[in-house]
Short mmCIF file of C-alpha atoms in Angstrom, two decimals:
data_model
loop_
_atom_site.label_atom_id
_atom_site.label_comp_id
_atom_site.label_asym_id
_atom_site.label_seq_id
_atom_site.Cartn_x
_atom_site.Cartn_y
_atom_site.Cartn_z
CA UNK A 26 -12.15 5.10 16.74
CA UNK A 27 -11.25 1.82 15.12
CA UNK A 28 -9.28 1.95 11.91
CA UNK A 29 -9.21 -0.79 9.31
CA UNK A 30 -9.27 -4.09 11.15
CA UNK A 31 -7.71 -7.16 9.65
CA UNK A 32 -7.66 -10.66 11.02
CA UNK A 33 -6.00 -12.91 11.53
CA UNK A 34 -2.74 -10.99 11.84
CA UNK A 35 -0.80 -14.18 11.25
CA UNK A 36 -1.96 -17.33 9.53
CA UNK A 37 -0.04 -20.52 8.89
CA UNK A 38 -1.34 -23.00 6.38
CA UNK A 39 -0.02 -26.16 4.78
CA UNK A 40 0.07 -26.51 1.03
CA UNK A 41 -3.38 -27.35 -0.32
CA UNK A 42 -5.32 -25.81 2.53
CA UNK A 43 -7.55 -22.76 2.32
CA UNK A 44 -6.79 -19.32 3.71
CA UNK A 45 -9.46 -16.78 4.60
CA UNK A 46 -8.45 -13.25 5.41
CA UNK A 47 -10.95 -10.76 6.78
CA UNK A 48 -11.10 -7.00 6.61
CA UNK A 49 -13.47 -4.62 8.34
CA UNK A 50 -13.20 -1.15 6.81
CA UNK A 51 -13.21 2.06 8.77
CA UNK A 52 -16.58 3.25 9.92
CA UNK A 53 -18.26 5.12 7.12
CA UNK A 54 -16.04 3.63 4.41
CA UNK A 55 -17.77 1.56 1.76
CA UNK A 56 -14.81 0.94 -0.56
CA UNK A 57 -12.28 -1.80 0.10
CA UNK A 58 -9.00 -2.58 -1.64
CA UNK A 59 -6.75 -5.58 -1.19
CA UNK A 60 -3.00 -5.42 -1.81
CA UNK A 61 -0.30 -8.08 -1.55
CA UNK A 62 3.23 -7.39 -0.38
CA UNK A 63 6.00 -9.87 -0.93
CA UNK A 64 9.15 -9.61 1.21
CA UNK A 65 11.34 -6.65 0.23
CA UNK A 66 8.80 -5.45 -2.34
CA UNK A 67 6.17 -2.77 -2.65
CA UNK A 68 2.44 -3.37 -2.57
CA UNK A 69 0.68 -4.89 -5.55
CA UNK A 70 -2.98 -4.10 -6.19
CA UNK A 71 -5.24 -7.13 -6.19
CA UNK A 72 -8.89 -6.15 -6.08
CA UNK A 73 -11.27 -3.25 -5.41
CA UNK A 74 -14.72 -3.88 -4.01
CA UNK A 75 -17.76 -1.99 -2.92
CA UNK A 76 -20.57 -3.54 -0.94
CA UNK A 77 -21.79 -6.59 -2.88
CA UNK A 78 -19.80 -5.59 -5.96
CA UNK A 79 -16.40 -6.40 -7.37
CA UNK A 80 -15.33 -3.27 -9.21
CA UNK A 81 -11.86 -4.23 -10.37
CA UNK A 82 -10.15 -7.58 -9.92
CA UNK A 83 -7.45 -7.05 -12.50
CA UNK A 84 -4.71 -7.80 -9.97
CA UNK A 85 -6.14 -11.08 -8.75
CA UNK A 86 -4.58 -14.33 -9.94
CA UNK A 87 -7.01 -16.06 -12.26
CA UNK A 88 -7.22 -19.21 -10.17
CA UNK A 89 -7.61 -20.01 -6.48
CA UNK A 90 -8.13 -16.40 -5.38
CA UNK A 91 -11.49 -14.78 -4.75
CA UNK A 92 -12.79 -11.79 -2.83
CA UNK A 93 -16.13 -10.63 -1.59
CA UNK A 94 -17.60 -7.72 0.35
CA UNK A 95 -21.08 -8.73 1.48
CA UNK A 96 -23.83 -6.36 2.50
CA UNK A 97 -23.23 -7.30 6.11
CA UNK A 98 -19.89 -8.25 7.58
CA UNK A 99 -16.28 -7.89 6.60
CA UNK A 100 -14.63 -8.23 3.23
CA UNK A 101 -13.04 -11.64 2.74
CA UNK A 102 -10.05 -12.58 0.62
CA UNK A 103 -10.08 -16.32 0.04
CA UNK A 104 -7.17 -18.35 -1.24
CA UNK A 105 -7.89 -21.96 -2.08
CA UNK A 106 -5.29 -24.72 -2.26
CA UNK A 107 -2.50 -22.47 -1.07
CA UNK A 108 1.03 -22.87 -2.40
CA UNK A 109 4.31 -21.64 -0.95
CA UNK A 110 4.33 -18.72 -3.38
CA UNK A 111 1.19 -17.36 -1.70
CA UNK A 112 3.22 -16.58 1.41
CA UNK A 113 3.03 -12.81 1.76
CA UNK A 114 1.51 -9.97 3.72
CA UNK A 115 -1.99 -9.13 2.55
CA UNK A 116 -3.15 -5.60 3.24
CA UNK A 117 -6.63 -4.23 3.13
CA UNK A 118 -7.35 -0.53 2.70
CA UNK A 119 -10.60 1.36 2.77
CA UNK A 120 -11.78 4.74 1.57
CA UNK A 121 -14.97 6.73 1.86
CA UNK A 122 -15.09 7.34 -1.87
CA UNK A 123 -14.05 5.40 -4.89
CA UNK A 124 -13.14 6.47 -8.35
CA UNK A 125 -12.65 10.15 -8.89
CA UNK A 126 -11.96 12.00 -12.06
CA UNK A 127 -9.52 14.30 -10.36
CA UNK A 128 -7.95 14.84 -7.01
CA UNK A 129 -6.84 11.99 -4.84
CA UNK A 130 -8.39 9.05 -3.11
CA UNK A 131 -7.28 8.67 0.49
CA UNK A 132 -6.70 5.10 1.56
CA UNK A 133 -6.42 3.93 5.15
CA UNK A 134 -4.55 0.66 5.49
CA UNK A 135 -4.96 -2.08 8.03
CA UNK A 136 -2.02 -3.72 9.77
CA UNK A 137 -2.07 -6.64 7.39
CA UNK A 138 -2.45 -10.40 7.54
CA UNK A 139 0.74 -12.39 7.18
CA UNK A 140 0.22 -15.72 5.50
CA UNK A 141 2.86 -18.40 5.76
CA UNK A 142 2.46 -21.53 3.69
CA UNK A 143 4.48 -24.51 4.87
CA UNK B 15 6.62 -3.43 -15.81
CA UNK B 16 7.40 -1.32 -12.75
CA UNK B 17 6.00 2.15 -13.34
CA UNK B 18 7.46 3.73 -10.23
CA UNK B 19 11.12 3.32 -9.41
CA UNK B 20 12.39 4.48 -6.05
CA UNK B 21 15.97 5.25 -5.19
CA UNK B 22 17.93 4.48 -3.26
CA UNK B 23 16.60 1.07 -2.28
CA UNK B 24 18.42 1.11 1.03
CA UNK B 25 19.79 4.00 3.03
CA UNK B 26 21.58 3.95 6.34
CA UNK B 27 22.54 7.29 7.86
CA UNK B 28 23.52 8.84 11.17
CA UNK B 29 21.11 10.80 13.28
CA UNK B 30 21.13 14.47 12.31
CA UNK B 31 21.98 13.95 8.65
CA UNK B 32 19.78 15.04 5.77
CA UNK B 33 18.55 12.72 3.04
CA UNK B 34 16.48 12.67 -0.13
CA UNK B 35 14.49 9.79 -1.53
CA UNK B 36 13.38 9.78 -5.16
CA UNK B 37 10.36 8.34 -6.93
CA UNK B 38 10.64 8.34 -10.73
CA UNK B 39 8.49 7.29 -13.63
CA UNK B 40 8.11 7.82 -17.35
CA UNK B 41 4.35 8.02 -16.83
CA UNK B 42 2.25 10.99 -15.75
CA UNK B 43 0.24 10.72 -12.55
CA UNK B 44 -2.81 12.68 -11.47
CA UNK B 45 -1.77 12.34 -7.85
CA UNK B 46 1.07 10.89 -5.89
CA UNK B 47 1.24 9.80 -2.30
CA UNK B 48 4.02 9.00 0.12
CA UNK B 49 3.63 6.40 2.85
CA UNK B 50 5.80 5.15 5.67
CA UNK B 51 5.56 1.55 6.74
CA UNK B 52 7.06 0.15 9.91
CA UNK B 53 7.82 -3.55 10.40
CA UNK B 54 4.69 -5.59 11.02
CA UNK B 55 2.37 -2.71 10.23
CA UNK B 56 0.46 -1.31 7.27
CA UNK B 57 1.54 1.77 5.32
CA UNK B 58 0.58 5.08 6.84
CA UNK B 59 -0.15 7.99 4.54
CA UNK B 60 2.22 10.94 4.94
CA UNK B 61 1.15 13.25 2.15
CA UNK B 62 -0.75 13.54 -1.12
CA UNK B 63 0.37 15.85 -3.92
CA UNK B 64 -1.78 16.59 -6.94
CA UNK B 65 -0.36 19.68 -8.65
CA UNK B 66 2.81 19.72 -10.77
CA UNK B 67 5.56 21.58 -8.94
CA UNK B 68 3.73 21.34 -5.63
CA UNK B 69 5.80 21.38 -2.46
CA UNK B 70 4.41 20.26 0.88
CA UNK B 71 6.11 20.34 4.25
CA UNK B 72 5.35 18.14 7.20
CA UNK B 73 7.65 19.14 10.07
CA UNK B 74 11.10 17.92 8.96
CA UNK B 75 9.77 16.26 5.80
CA UNK B 76 9.50 18.10 2.49
CA UNK B 77 7.69 16.55 -0.43
CA UNK B 78 7.88 17.75 -4.01
CA UNK B 79 5.88 16.74 -7.06
CA UNK B 80 7.73 17.24 -10.35
CA UNK B 81 6.49 19.88 -12.76
CA UNK B 82 5.56 17.22 -15.31
CA UNK B 83 3.94 15.04 -12.60
CA UNK B 84 6.21 12.13 -13.44
CA UNK B 85 8.41 12.18 -10.37
CA UNK B 86 8.54 13.13 -6.75
CA UNK B 87 11.03 13.50 -3.95
CA UNK B 88 10.98 13.27 -0.20
CA UNK B 89 13.59 15.21 1.74
CA UNK B 90 14.15 14.65 5.46
CA UNK B 91 16.09 17.22 7.44
CA UNK B 92 18.02 16.22 10.56
CA UNK B 93 16.91 12.61 10.48
CA UNK B 94 16.01 10.90 13.74
CA UNK B 95 15.89 7.20 14.66
CA UNK B 96 12.11 7.48 14.68
CA UNK B 97 12.23 8.14 10.94
CA UNK B 98 13.42 4.58 10.36
CA UNK B 99 11.07 2.63 8.13
CA UNK B 100 10.08 1.74 4.59
CA UNK B 101 9.07 4.74 2.50
CA UNK B 102 6.72 4.04 -0.36
CA UNK B 103 5.50 6.32 -3.10
CA UNK B 104 2.26 5.51 -4.86
CA UNK B 105 0.81 7.10 -7.97
CA UNK B 106 -2.66 7.16 -9.44
CA UNK B 107 -3.55 7.86 -13.05
CA UNK B 108 -6.97 9.49 -12.84
CA UNK B 109 -8.36 6.47 -11.11
CA UNK B 110 -8.79 4.92 -7.68
CA UNK B 111 -5.98 2.42 -8.27
CA UNK B 112 -2.67 3.38 -6.72
CA UNK B 113 0.50 1.83 -8.11
CA UNK B 114 3.17 1.49 -5.48
CA UNK B 115 6.85 2.03 -5.95
CA UNK B 116 9.57 -0.41 -5.01
CA UNK B 117 10.23 1.30 -1.68
CA UNK B 118 13.20 2.83 0.11
CA UNK B 119 14.26 1.23 3.35
CA UNK B 120 15.69 3.89 5.66
CA UNK B 121 17.63 3.23 8.81
CA UNK B 122 18.69 6.12 11.03
CA UNK B 123 21.39 5.26 13.52
CA UNK B 124 21.53 6.98 16.90
#
């Protein structure tokens, strides 16, 4: 009964390198959300994807960041040319349903990927 | 602009004490959730409230959604060291996107 799986759990990169973070949603979930958490802060929404579709990327920085959720395989959050300010914990969450007009969407979070940029 | 403000930011109490954590906003939310996050882990959902004035109990935890759906509180009775963690509220405004609060870091001393 695997939950949301994220890897790597810890990633160290030097400035200018690329970081790739992977997220496999829970079985049966087709909606994926990425959040970023800076030290001592809450989670900030980055992007919402369904299979092969980016639904909402309003929280993604305009440059260097991209996300995908292919038909097969995990969702990937890619950060190009990392800078020290990218150091954070990146959390992926999944849900079985997406936007609803009422009620609540239940998100299951992974354990996160902690990126450290030297 | 931070839509959800949590207070207090930090709280350190003795085992057995009661405490209340607040989540306040000037905005109306269609639903509000509370999560607990332990170091090195992702947030774990505790409860979802959707109706103004709603009260939900989960063992020693009592959650309340304000009548106007702008605020919420989490009350813990007889706190235990296992309650230690970061408590986050998150609100949605008739959409899938949850906005997270600033968090309350609770430490319960044995």
